[in-house]
Tab-separated table of C-alpha atoms and ligand atoms in Angstrom:
chain	number	residue	atom	x	y	z
N	4	MET	CA	0.000	0.000	0.000
N	5	ASP	CA	1.472	3.360	-0.888
N	6	VAL	CA	-0.851	5.645	1.042
N	7	LYS	CA	0.712	6.379	4.406
N	8	ALA	CA	-0.155	8.625	7.332
N	9	ILE	CA	1.138	12.203	7.125
N	10	ARG	CA	4.571	12.728	8.688
N	11	GLY	CA	4.219	13.581	12.370
N	12	PHE	CA	0.669	12.144	12.545
N	13	ASN	CA	0.396	8.925	14.526
N	14	ASP	CA	-1.935	5.983	14.771
N	15	VAL	CA	-2.563	4.743	18.283
N	16	LEU	CA	-2.846	0.989	17.841
N	17	PRO	CA	-4.866	-1.433	19.988
N	18	ASP	CA	-1.810	-2.636	21.936
N	19	GLU	CA	-1.188	0.947	23.090
N	20	ILE	CA	-4.748	2.153	23.515
N	21	GLY	CA	-5.142	0.645	27.002
N	22	LYS	CA	-2.621	3.172	28.325
N	23	TRP	CA	-4.470	6.066	26.694
N	24	GLN	CA	-7.819	4.983	28.054
N	25	TYR	CA	-6.340	4.473	31.493
N	26	VAL	CA	-4.879	7.991	31.516
N	27	GLU	CA	-8.059	9.577	30.168
N	28	LYS	CA	-10.222	7.785	32.706
N	29	ALA	CA	-7.968	8.861	35.565
N	30	ALA	CA	-8.017	12.462	34.277
N	31	ARG	CA	-11.808	12.511	34.157
N	32	GLU	CA	-12.081	11.075	37.655
N	33	VAL	CA	-9.511	13.371	39.231
N	34	PHE	CA	-10.664	16.536	37.470
N	35	GLU	CA	-14.337	15.898	38.100
N	36	GLY	CA	-13.462	15.267	41.727
N	37	PHE	CA	-11.988	18.767	41.781
N	38	GLY	CA	-15.201	20.220	40.336
N	39	PHE	CA	-14.237	20.440	36.660
N	40	SER	CA	-16.656	19.651	33.807
N	41	GLU	CA	-15.748	18.432	30.360
N	42	ILE	CA	-16.185	20.714	27.371
N	43	ARG	CA	-15.837	19.658	23.732
N	44	ILE	CA	-14.746	22.295	21.293
N	45	PRO	CA	-14.151	22.300	17.538
N	46	ILE	CA	-10.834	21.237	16.040
N	47	LEU	CA	-11.070	24.000	13.444
N	48	GLU	CA	-11.349	27.669	14.404
N	49	PRO	CA	-11.058	31.039	12.678
N	50	THR	CA	-7.307	31.793	12.397
N	51	GLU	CA	-7.848	35.100	14.150
N	52	LEU	CA	-8.699	33.354	17.424
N	53	PHE	CA	-5.167	32.039	17.716
N	54	SER	CA	-3.249	34.913	16.146
N	55	ARG	CA	-4.901	37.322	18.578
N	56	GLY	CA	-5.181	34.981	21.537
N	57	ILE	CA	-1.772	33.311	21.485
N	58	GLY	CA	0.031	36.338	20.048
N	59	GLU	CA	1.494	37.108	16.599
N	60	ALA	CA	5.078	36.970	17.825
N	61	THR	CA	4.987	33.466	19.290
N	62	ASP	CA	6.564	30.390	17.704
N	63	ILE	CA	3.150	28.800	17.412
N	64	VAL	CA	1.585	31.606	15.414
N	65	GLU	CA	4.711	32.530	13.473
N	66	LYS	CA	5.555	29.110	12.129
N	67	GLU	CA	3.680	26.198	13.669
N	68	MET	CA	0.034	26.628	12.668
N	69	TYR	CA	-1.837	24.545	10.126
N	70	THR	CA	-3.653	27.392	8.443
N	71	PHE	CA	-5.581	27.174	5.189
N	72	THR	CA	-8.314	28.900	3.267
N	73	ASP	CA	-11.608	27.053	2.923
N	74	ARG	CA	-13.820	27.023	-0.173
N	75	SER	CA	-15.455	30.284	0.838
N	76	GLY	CA	-12.161	32.063	1.305
N	77	ASN	CA	-12.136	32.054	5.126
N	78	SER	CA	-8.825	31.558	6.893
N	79	LEU	CA	-9.125	28.577	9.225
N	80	THR	CA	-6.615	26.961	11.574
N	81	LEU	CA	-6.390	23.495	13.085
N	82	ARG	CA	-6.230	24.259	16.772
N	83	PRO	CA	-2.637	24.302	18.092
N	84	GLU	CA	-3.884	24.389	21.684
N	85	ALA	CA	-7.227	24.378	23.483
N	86	THR	CA	-7.192	27.327	25.874
N	87	ALA	CA	-8.140	29.995	23.335
N	88	SER	CA	-11.039	27.865	22.053
N	89	MET	CA	-12.276	27.212	25.572
N	90	ALA	CA	-12.167	30.941	26.312
N	91	ARG	CA	-14.026	31.618	23.078
N	92	ALA	CA	-16.721	29.105	23.993
N	93	TYR	CA	-17.055	30.620	27.486
N	94	LEU	CA	-17.590	34.064	25.948
N	95	GLU	CA	-19.723	32.963	23.021
N	96	HIS	CA	-22.173	31.053	25.212
N	97	GLN	CA	-21.919	33.607	28.030
N	98	LEU	CA	-21.209	30.880	30.544
N	99	TYR	CA	-20.385	33.657	33.033
N	100	THR	CA	-24.047	34.643	33.267
N	101	PHE	CA	-24.709	31.315	34.975
N	102	ASP	CA	-21.601	31.452	37.145
N	103	PRO	CA	-18.577	33.696	36.609
N	104	VAL	CA	-16.368	30.827	37.720
N	105	ALA	CA	-15.981	28.059	35.130
N	106	LYS	CA	-13.812	25.001	35.713
N	107	LEU	CA	-13.428	23.148	32.443
N	108	TYR	CA	-11.369	20.347	30.966
N	109	CYS	CA	-10.952	18.981	27.505
N	110	ILE	CA	-9.099	16.060	25.915
N	111	GLY	CA	-8.218	15.921	22.243
N	112	PRO	CA	-5.757	16.348	19.400
N	113	MET	CA	-3.778	19.538	18.712
N	114	PHE	CA	-1.859	20.383	15.558
N	115	ARG	CA	1.484	22.125	15.195
N	116	TYR	CA	3.800	22.154	12.220
N	117	GLU	CA	6.978	21.279	14.109
N	118	ARG	CA	9.943	19.094	13.216
N	119	PRO	CA	8.789	15.578	14.106
N	120	GLN	CA	11.035	13.719	16.535
N	121	LYS	CA	10.660	11.577	19.627
N	122	GLY	CA	8.088	13.261	21.875
N	123	ARG	CA	7.303	15.921	19.267
N	124	TYR	CA	4.650	15.350	16.631
N	125	ARG	CA	2.468	17.375	14.294
N	126	GLN	CA	-0.722	15.927	15.662
N	127	PHE	CA	-0.497	15.274	19.377
N	128	TYR	CA	-3.028	14.960	22.163
N	129	GLN	CA	-3.447	17.171	25.156
N	130	ILE	CA	-5.381	16.971	28.364
N	131	ASP	CA	-6.323	20.500	29.232
N	132	ALA	CA	-7.828	22.005	32.356
N	133	GLU	CA	-8.731	25.657	32.849
N	134	VAL	CA	-10.354	27.837	35.488
N	135	PHE	CA	-11.927	31.059	34.231
N	136	GLY	CA	-13.037	33.935	36.397
N	137	VAL	CA	-10.851	33.645	39.511
N	138	GLU	CA	-7.929	35.903	40.319
N	139	ASN	CA	-7.373	34.501	43.798
N	140	PRO	CA	-3.965	32.765	44.096
N	141	MET	CA	-5.721	29.936	45.896
N	142	VAL	CA	-6.938	28.714	42.524
N	143	ASP	CA	-3.395	28.773	41.069
N	144	ALA	CA	-2.411	26.363	43.819
N	145	GLU	CA	-5.593	24.324	43.397
N	146	VAL	CA	-4.873	23.745	39.727
N	147	ILE	CA	-1.255	22.752	40.424
N	148	VAL	CA	-2.283	20.455	43.280
N	149	MET	CA	-4.794	18.754	40.976
N	150	LEU	CA	-2.157	18.348	38.273
N	151	ILE	CA	0.420	16.772	40.570
N	152	HIS	CA	-2.213	14.561	42.172
N	153	PHE	CA	-3.248	13.336	38.739
N	154	LEU	CA	0.339	12.648	37.629
N	155	ASN	CA	1.034	10.714	40.822
N	156	ARG	CA	-2.220	8.825	40.464
N	157	VAL	CA	-1.210	7.460	37.034
N	158	GLY	CA	2.091	6.386	38.547
N	159	LEU	CA	4.551	9.033	37.389
N	160	GLU	CA	7.671	9.470	39.442
N	161	LYS	CA	10.813	11.572	39.391
N	162	LEU	CA	8.851	14.683	38.576
N	163	GLU	CA	9.905	18.199	39.283
N	164	LEU	CA	7.465	21.076	39.648
N	165	GLN	CA	8.976	24.369	38.507
N	166	ILE	CA	7.242	27.662	39.065
N	167	ASN	CA	7.844	31.281	38.226
N	168	SER	CA	5.967	34.553	38.070
N	169	LEU	CA	5.995	36.444	34.802
N	170	GLY	CA	4.530	39.694	36.083
N	171	ASP	CA	1.654	41.453	34.415
N	172	ARG	CA	0.860	44.355	32.126
N	173	SER	CA	2.113	46.883	34.629
N	174	CYS	CA	5.536	45.374	35.354
N	175	ARG	CA	6.481	43.084	32.488
N	176	PRO	CA	7.069	45.810	29.855
N	177	ARG	CA	9.862	47.269	31.982
N	178	TYR	CA	11.455	43.846	32.324
N	179	ARG	CA	11.100	43.283	28.626
N	180	GLU	CA	12.987	46.501	27.896
N	181	GLU	CA	15.781	45.593	30.309
N	182	LEU	CA	16.065	42.147	28.818
N	183	LYS	CA	16.145	43.585	25.334
N	184	LYS	CA	18.888	46.013	26.297
N	185	PHE	CA	20.916	43.218	27.845
N	186	LEU	CA	20.504	40.845	24.903
N	187	THR	CA	21.192	43.528	22.317
N	188	SER	CA	24.679	43.733	23.776
N	189	LYS	CA	25.023	40.006	23.094
N	190	SER	CA	23.142	39.861	19.821
N	191	PHE	CA	26.193	38.567	17.921
N	192	GLN	CA	25.790	35.346	19.939
N	193	LEU	CA	22.139	34.844	19.009
N	194	CYS	CA	20.814	32.509	16.312
N	195	GLU	CA	18.854	33.900	13.397
N	196	ASP	CA	15.489	33.154	15.030
N	197	CYS	CA	16.529	34.866	18.242
N	198	GLN	CA	17.817	37.916	16.354
N	199	ARG	CA	14.247	38.311	15.203
N	200	ARG	CA	12.800	37.439	18.618
N	201	LEU	CA	14.979	40.158	20.114
N	202	GLN	CA	12.859	42.674	18.220
N	203	THR	CA	9.452	41.025	18.429
N	204	ASN	CA	9.428	39.029	21.654
N	205	PRO	CA	12.719	38.895	23.592
N	206	LEU	CA	11.308	36.680	26.386
N	207	ARG	CA	10.999	33.901	23.857
N	208	ILE	CA	14.802	33.640	23.724
N	209	PHE	CA	14.753	31.788	27.044
N	210	ASP	CA	13.024	28.922	25.237
N	211	CYS	CA	15.630	28.650	22.468
N	212	LYS	CA	17.528	25.381	22.544
N	213	VAL	CA	20.580	26.708	20.609
N	214	GLU	CA	23.667	26.574	22.830
N	215	THR	CA	25.039	30.046	22.043
N	216	CYS	CA	21.609	31.548	22.801
N	217	GLN	CA	21.481	29.682	26.089
N	218	ALA	CA	24.929	31.085	26.891
N	219	ALA	CA	23.788	34.592	25.967
N	220	ILE	CA	20.898	34.526	28.427
N	221	ALA	CA	22.857	32.878	31.227
N	222	ASP	CA	23.380	36.155	33.095
N	223	ALA	CA	20.296	37.932	31.781
N	224	PRO	CA	18.206	39.947	34.232
N	225	LYS	CA	15.531	37.866	35.962
N	226	VAL	CA	11.847	38.650	35.759
N	227	SER	CA	11.609	38.095	39.517
N	228	ASP	CA	13.734	41.233	40.086
N	229	PHE	CA	11.231	43.315	38.153
N	230	ILE	CA	7.772	42.197	39.160
N	231	CYS	CA	5.617	44.749	40.898
N	232	SER	CA	4.468	44.421	44.493
N	233	GLU	CA	0.980	43.265	43.454
N	234	CYS	CA	2.428	40.423	41.404
N	235	GLN	CA	4.907	39.590	44.145
N	236	LYS	CA	2.111	39.408	46.697
N	237	HIS	CA	0.098	37.144	44.428
N	238	PHE	CA	3.087	34.875	43.836
N	239	ASP	CA	3.903	34.687	47.562
N	240	LYS	CA	0.353	33.505	48.201
N	241	VAL	CA	0.613	30.867	45.481
N	242	LYS	CA	3.767	29.531	47.142
N	243	GLU	CA	2.140	29.610	50.552
N	244	TYR	CA	-0.863	27.621	49.318
N	245	LEU	CA	1.396	25.103	47.586
N	246	GLU	CA	3.312	24.613	50.814
N	247	MET	CA	0.061	24.219	52.752
N	248	ALA	CA	-0.844	21.422	50.351
N	249	GLY	CA	2.506	19.779	51.003
N	250	LEU	CA	3.933	20.283	47.518
N	251	THR	CA	7.598	20.944	46.903
N	252	TYR	CA	8.564	23.164	43.993
N	253	ILE	CA	11.617	24.688	42.416
N	254	LEU	CA	11.716	28.357	41.538
N	255	ASN	CA	12.851	28.647	37.940
N	256	PRO	CA	13.308	32.316	37.040
N	257	ARG	CA	14.110	31.364	33.421
N	258	MET	CA	10.861	29.593	32.693
N	259	VAL	CA	8.796	31.915	30.516
N	260	ARG	CA	6.459	29.520	28.613
N	261	GLY	CA	5.869	29.718	24.894
N	262	LEU	CA	2.588	31.624	24.677
N	263	ASP	CA	2.132	35.355	24.897
N	264	TYR	CA	-0.946	35.321	27.020
N	265	TYR	CA	0.678	34.144	30.223
N	266	THR	CA	0.817	36.556	33.157
N	267	ARG	CA	1.935	36.013	36.735
N	268	THR	CA	2.068	32.318	37.700
N	269	ALA	CA	3.765	29.993	35.212
N	270	PHE	CA	4.621	26.367	35.893
N	271	GLU	CA	5.996	23.272	34.268
N	272	VAL	CA	6.395	19.698	35.361
N	273	VAL	CA	9.477	18.051	33.946
N	274	SER	CA	10.431	14.416	34.082
N	275	TYR	CA	13.996	13.221	34.312
N	276	GLN	CA	13.027	10.120	32.380
N	277	LEU	CA	12.172	12.009	29.195
N	278	GLY	CA	15.441	13.279	27.700
N	279	SER	CA	15.425	16.502	25.761
N	280	GLN	CA	11.650	16.869	25.275
N	281	ASN	CA	11.313	16.697	29.037
N	282	ALA	CA	8.258	18.871	29.703
N	283	VAL	CA	5.235	16.669	30.410
N	284	THR	CA	3.003	19.577	31.087
N	285	GLY	CA	2.987	23.296	31.390
N	286	GLY	CA	0.578	25.975	32.302
N	287	GLY	CA	-0.012	29.264	33.911
N	288	ARG	CA	-2.191	32.236	34.495
N	289	TYR	CA	-3.394	34.362	31.596
N	290	ASP	CA	-5.211	37.447	32.698
N	291	ASN	CA	-5.066	39.124	29.265
N	292	LEU	CA	-6.249	36.363	26.957
N	293	PHE	CA	-9.936	37.177	27.164
N	294	GLN	CA	-9.358	40.797	26.243
N	295	GLU	CA	-7.083	39.826	23.367
N	296	ILE	CA	-9.865	37.813	21.777
N	297	GLY	CA	-12.314	40.653	22.210
N	298	GLY	CA	-13.980	39.661	25.430
N	299	LEU	CA	-14.430	40.943	28.925
N	300	ASP	CA	-11.640	41.334	31.444
N	301	ILE	CA	-11.689	37.814	32.820
N	302	PRO	CA	-8.762	36.081	34.502
N	303	GLY	CA	-7.849	32.490	33.741
N	304	ILE	CA	-5.400	29.781	34.712
N	305	GLY	CA	-4.797	26.292	33.416
N	306	PHE	CA	-2.442	23.673	32.076
N	307	ALA	CA	-2.009	21.290	29.182
N	308	ILE	CA	-0.515	17.825	29.523
N	309	GLY	CA	1.113	16.178	26.517
N	310	MET	CA	-0.515	12.746	26.182
N	311	GLU	CA	2.227	11.050	24.147
N	312	ARG	CA	4.902	12.123	26.602
N	313	LEU	CA	2.779	11.137	29.575
N	314	VAL	CA	1.930	7.725	28.124
N	315	SER	CA	5.621	7.044	27.456
N	316	LEU	CA	6.269	7.546	31.179
N	317	LEU	CA	3.709	5.116	32.544
N	318	PRO	CA	5.134	2.402	34.790
N	319	LYS	CA	6.395	-0.454	32.610
N	320	GLU	CA	5.131	-3.228	34.891
N	321	LYS	CA	1.490	-2.197	34.677
N	322	GLU	CA	-0.842	-4.238	32.411
N	323	PHE	CA	-2.849	-2.205	29.963
N	324	VAL	CA	-4.038	-4.694	27.350
N	325	LEU	CA	-7.657	-5.719	27.382
N	326	ARG	CA	-7.757	-9.448	28.091
N	327	PRO	CA	-10.708	-11.755	27.407
N	328	ASP	CA	-12.085	-13.324	30.575
N	329	LEU	CA	-12.926	-16.467	28.692
N	330	PHE	CA	-11.961	-18.094	25.437
N	331	VAL	CA	-14.405	-20.759	24.314
N	332	ALA	CA	-12.759	-23.552	22.352
N	333	ALA	CA	-15.197	-25.837	20.547
N	334	LEU	CA	-14.523	-29.250	19.046
N	335	GLY	CA	-16.990	-30.204	16.335
N	336	GLU	CA	-20.130	-28.709	14.872
N	337	GLY	CA	-22.516	-29.165	17.827
N	338	PRO	CA	-20.091	-27.618	20.330
N	339	PHE	CA	-19.299	-24.788	17.879
N	340	LYS	CA	-22.966	-23.761	17.795
N	341	GLU	CA	-23.140	-24.130	21.545
N	342	ALA	CA	-20.053	-21.928	21.858
N	343	TYR	CA	-21.823	-19.214	19.873
N	344	ARG	CA	-24.863	-19.440	22.148
N	345	ILE	CA	-22.696	-19.290	25.259
N	346	ILE	CA	-20.571	-16.338	24.280
N	347	ASN	CA	-23.650	-14.308	23.418
N	348	GLN	CA	-25.129	-15.086	26.798
N	349	LEU	CA	-21.913	-14.344	28.639
N	350	ARG	CA	-21.299	-11.087	26.801
N	351	LEU	CA	-24.779	-9.858	27.674
N	352	ALA	CA	-23.934	-10.668	31.292
N	353	GLY	CA	-20.748	-8.582	31.076
N	354	VAL	CA	-18.169	-11.346	30.623
N	355	ARG	CA	-15.513	-10.606	27.987
N	356	ALA	CA	-15.789	-13.814	25.960
N	357	GLU	CA	-14.097	-14.776	22.679
N	358	LEU	CA	-14.109	-17.716	20.319
N	359	ASP	CA	-12.514	-18.790	17.053
N	360	TYR	CA	-14.663	-18.099	14.008
N	361	GLU	CA	-13.172	-21.085	12.212
N	362	SER	CA	-13.460	-24.388	14.039
N	363	LYS	CA	-9.861	-25.537	14.117
N	364	SER	CA	-7.925	-28.085	16.147
N	365	LEU	CA	-7.939	-27.739	19.908
N	366	LYS	CA	-4.237	-26.961	19.787
N	367	SER	CA	-4.639	-24.015	17.458
N	368	GLN	CA	-7.610	-22.678	19.410
N	369	MET	CA	-5.621	-22.830	22.633
N	370	ARG	CA	-2.744	-21.048	20.901
N	371	ARG	CA	-5.121	-18.224	20.080
N	372	ALA	CA	-6.466	-18.173	23.650
N	373	ASP	CA	-2.861	-17.742	24.793
N	374	LYS	CA	-2.131	-15.012	22.264
N	375	LEU	CA	-5.188	-13.047	23.368
N	376	LYS	CA	-4.069	-13.542	26.994
N	377	ALA	CA	-7.451	-15.016	27.959
N	378	ARG	CA	-7.732	-15.708	31.681
N	379	TYR	CA	-9.752	-18.887	31.249
N	380	ALA	CA	-10.576	-21.250	28.426
N	381	LEU	CA	-13.720	-23.333	28.216
N	382	ILE	CA	-13.247	-26.491	26.227
N	383	LEU	CA	-16.434	-27.868	24.701
N	384	GLY	CA	-16.357	-31.430	23.373
N	385	GLU	CA	-19.188	-33.494	21.865
N	386	GLU	CA	-19.125	-36.084	24.670
N	387	GLU	CA	-18.948	-33.705	27.644
N	388	LEU	CA	-21.624	-31.522	26.149
N	389	LYS	CA	-24.039	-34.440	26.005
N	390	LYS	CA	-23.517	-34.793	29.763
N	391	GLY	CA	-24.050	-31.039	30.205
N	392	LYS	CA	-20.428	-30.507	31.174
N	393	ALA	CA	-17.314	-28.749	29.895
N	394	VAL	CA	-13.700	-28.273	30.936
N	395	LEU	CA	-12.636	-24.956	32.420
N	396	ARG	CA	-8.919	-24.225	32.211
N	397	ASN	CA	-7.091	-21.530	34.113
N	398	MET	CA	-4.687	-20.308	31.433
N	399	ALA	CA	-2.069	-19.070	33.891
N	400	THR	CA	-1.897	-22.064	36.254
N	401	LYS	CA	-3.013	-24.603	33.623
N	402	PHE	CA	-5.365	-26.085	36.253
N	403	GLN	CA	-8.338	-27.809	34.620
N	404	GLU	CA	-11.663	-28.802	36.130
N	405	GLU	CA	-14.847	-30.281	34.761
N	406	ILE	CA	-17.778	-27.980	35.458
N	407	PRO	CA	-21.528	-28.269	34.868
N	408	MET	CA	-22.717	-26.000	32.056
N	409	ALA	CA	-25.904	-25.171	33.934
N	410	ASN	CA	-24.202	-22.690	36.256
N	411	LEU	CA	-21.362	-21.648	33.981
N	412	LEU	CA	-21.834	-17.940	34.615
N	413	GLU	CA	-21.696	-18.294	38.416
N	414	THR	CA	-18.680	-20.602	38.291
N	415	LEU	CA	-16.873	-18.261	35.951
N	416	LYS	CA	-17.584	-15.154	38.012
N	417	ASP	CA	-16.455	-16.989	41.107
N	418	ARG	CA	-13.168	-18.128	39.518
N	419	ILE	CA	-12.442	-14.685	38.073
N	420	GLN	CA	-13.055	-13.137	41.459
N	421	GLN	CA	-10.605	-15.565	43.053
N	422	ASN	CA	-7.980	-14.922	40.345
N	423	PRO	CA	-8.429	-11.355	39.179
E	523	LIG	P1	7.809	22.493	24.199
E	523	LIG	O1	8.651	23.454	24.966
E	523	LIG	O2	8.151	21.046	24.443
E	523	LIG	O3	7.695	22.848	22.750
E	523	LIG	P2	5.368	23.905	24.629
E	523	LIG	O4	5.726	24.952	25.590
E	523	LIG	O5	5.260	24.245	23.189
E	523	LIG	O6	6.336	22.624	24.807
E	523	LIG	P3	2.660	23.760	25.492
E	523	LIG	O7	2.145	24.563	24.383
E	523	LIG	O8	2.697	24.320	26.841
E	523	LIG	O9	4.067	23.155	25.095
E	523	LIG	O10	1.891	22.348	25.542
E	523	LIG	C1	1.818	21.581	26.742
E	523	LIG	C2	2.374	20.206	26.567
E	523	LIG	O11	1.994	19.634	25.315
E	523	LIG	C3	3.896	20.135	26.525
E	523	LIG	O12	4.416	20.151	27.822
E	523	LIG	C4	4.137	18.824	25.835
E	523	LIG	O13	4.043	17.733	26.736
E	523	LIG	C5	3.002	18.748	24.854
E	523	LIG	N1	3.426	19.133	23.510
E	523	LIG	C6	3.610	20.387	23.013
E	523	LIG	N2	3.975	20.339	21.726
E	523	LIG	C7	4.018	19.020	21.390
E	523	LIG	C8	4.307	18.303	20.178
E	523	LIG	N3	4.609	18.932	19.055
E	523	LIG	N4	4.247	16.957	20.208
E	523	LIG	C9	3.924	16.292	21.345
E	523	LIG	N5	3.635	16.899	22.496
E	523	LIG	C10	3.675	18.246	22.534
E	524	LIG	MG1	6.558	24.184	21.568
């Protein structure tokens, strides 16, 4: 076959899907426990939403968006992130008239035209959670506590929570100017991209992975030395609430995050198991986003977790494949029909039952039962069936017993309960 998936777009195959479902289920449970509701938003949005919301001078808008013109000449973009769309939905449907505070989450694919490599794809999934309408630093801590709780719950270890405050509209411009002045004196060291960033968005240079750029910013002024007393007070409260919740964090004055809309609290969780694409999740407060997209002055805070990176970190020893509870092996035509009747009955009763669609030798049917990792096999032979009996085999211990067919369901449930 010569039609292949687009570069950077992945299939998630059945042997992997168990991990995805496990993570998604845990996210729903944890987030809903913290009072968040799911929202589903379109994958395609007017380009303007992102260029205004995320900011023209960000990497995403400058070079990573999948933007095209539709048949009516409208410029559309495959969403590169979910926050702007969630904010749009909140405004468009005036969710604030019901309650100014909205706690929302969303799970789905995002699209960015980046150089595909391990942990970096052009279609990737995010789990996103956002709180709109609260300025109180308590909610910054709440969101971070929920995030760490979720990551621990799915079994992630060796994580480091990094936090910073980016200031706001009143103090960041001054920092930006200082940073620009400092980096202009080192501009000969900067890569071509950062030369441009120096003019359009100097904070972005912190994110550059080029070594000479990293060296250039090593002694750059820190945003923490410039934030105003209001921002400082807010940040101190965030730290206090994190400590009250028993979380340890590292202050990282160089973490600036890649999107323009962030203000005040910014955070990332990095894993030391991931190598160079080590950020599992990032987030922060964005008190200007709503105004940028033409809305009211509404504060927000949230995070996005990269699914692929998270899934790659799940504990290796955990089982994620869906296993049949029972594989029914039938020998001969009568038993084959009986097998069909039984699996239908069992499936309706919630037992995951499988059979072979071709009646083959017992050996080959048992091979298949093994391959599917069935917990039990039920062997149906002509003779036993006449006596209303069959053989139940525990596939792990190989223990076999003859059981009456009349109470198959009870026997099976009992055995599964004993050997989960
Ligand atoms: P990075 O610095 O790795 O480019 P980012 O700052 O662009 O990340 P965000 O926009 O904050 O990332 O997205 C949150 C999370 O989504 C990241 O921490 C990462 O786990 C994941 N992510 C971002 N871009 C990609 C991608 N191209 N492929 C896979 N996962 C991604
Ligand atoms: Mg990026």
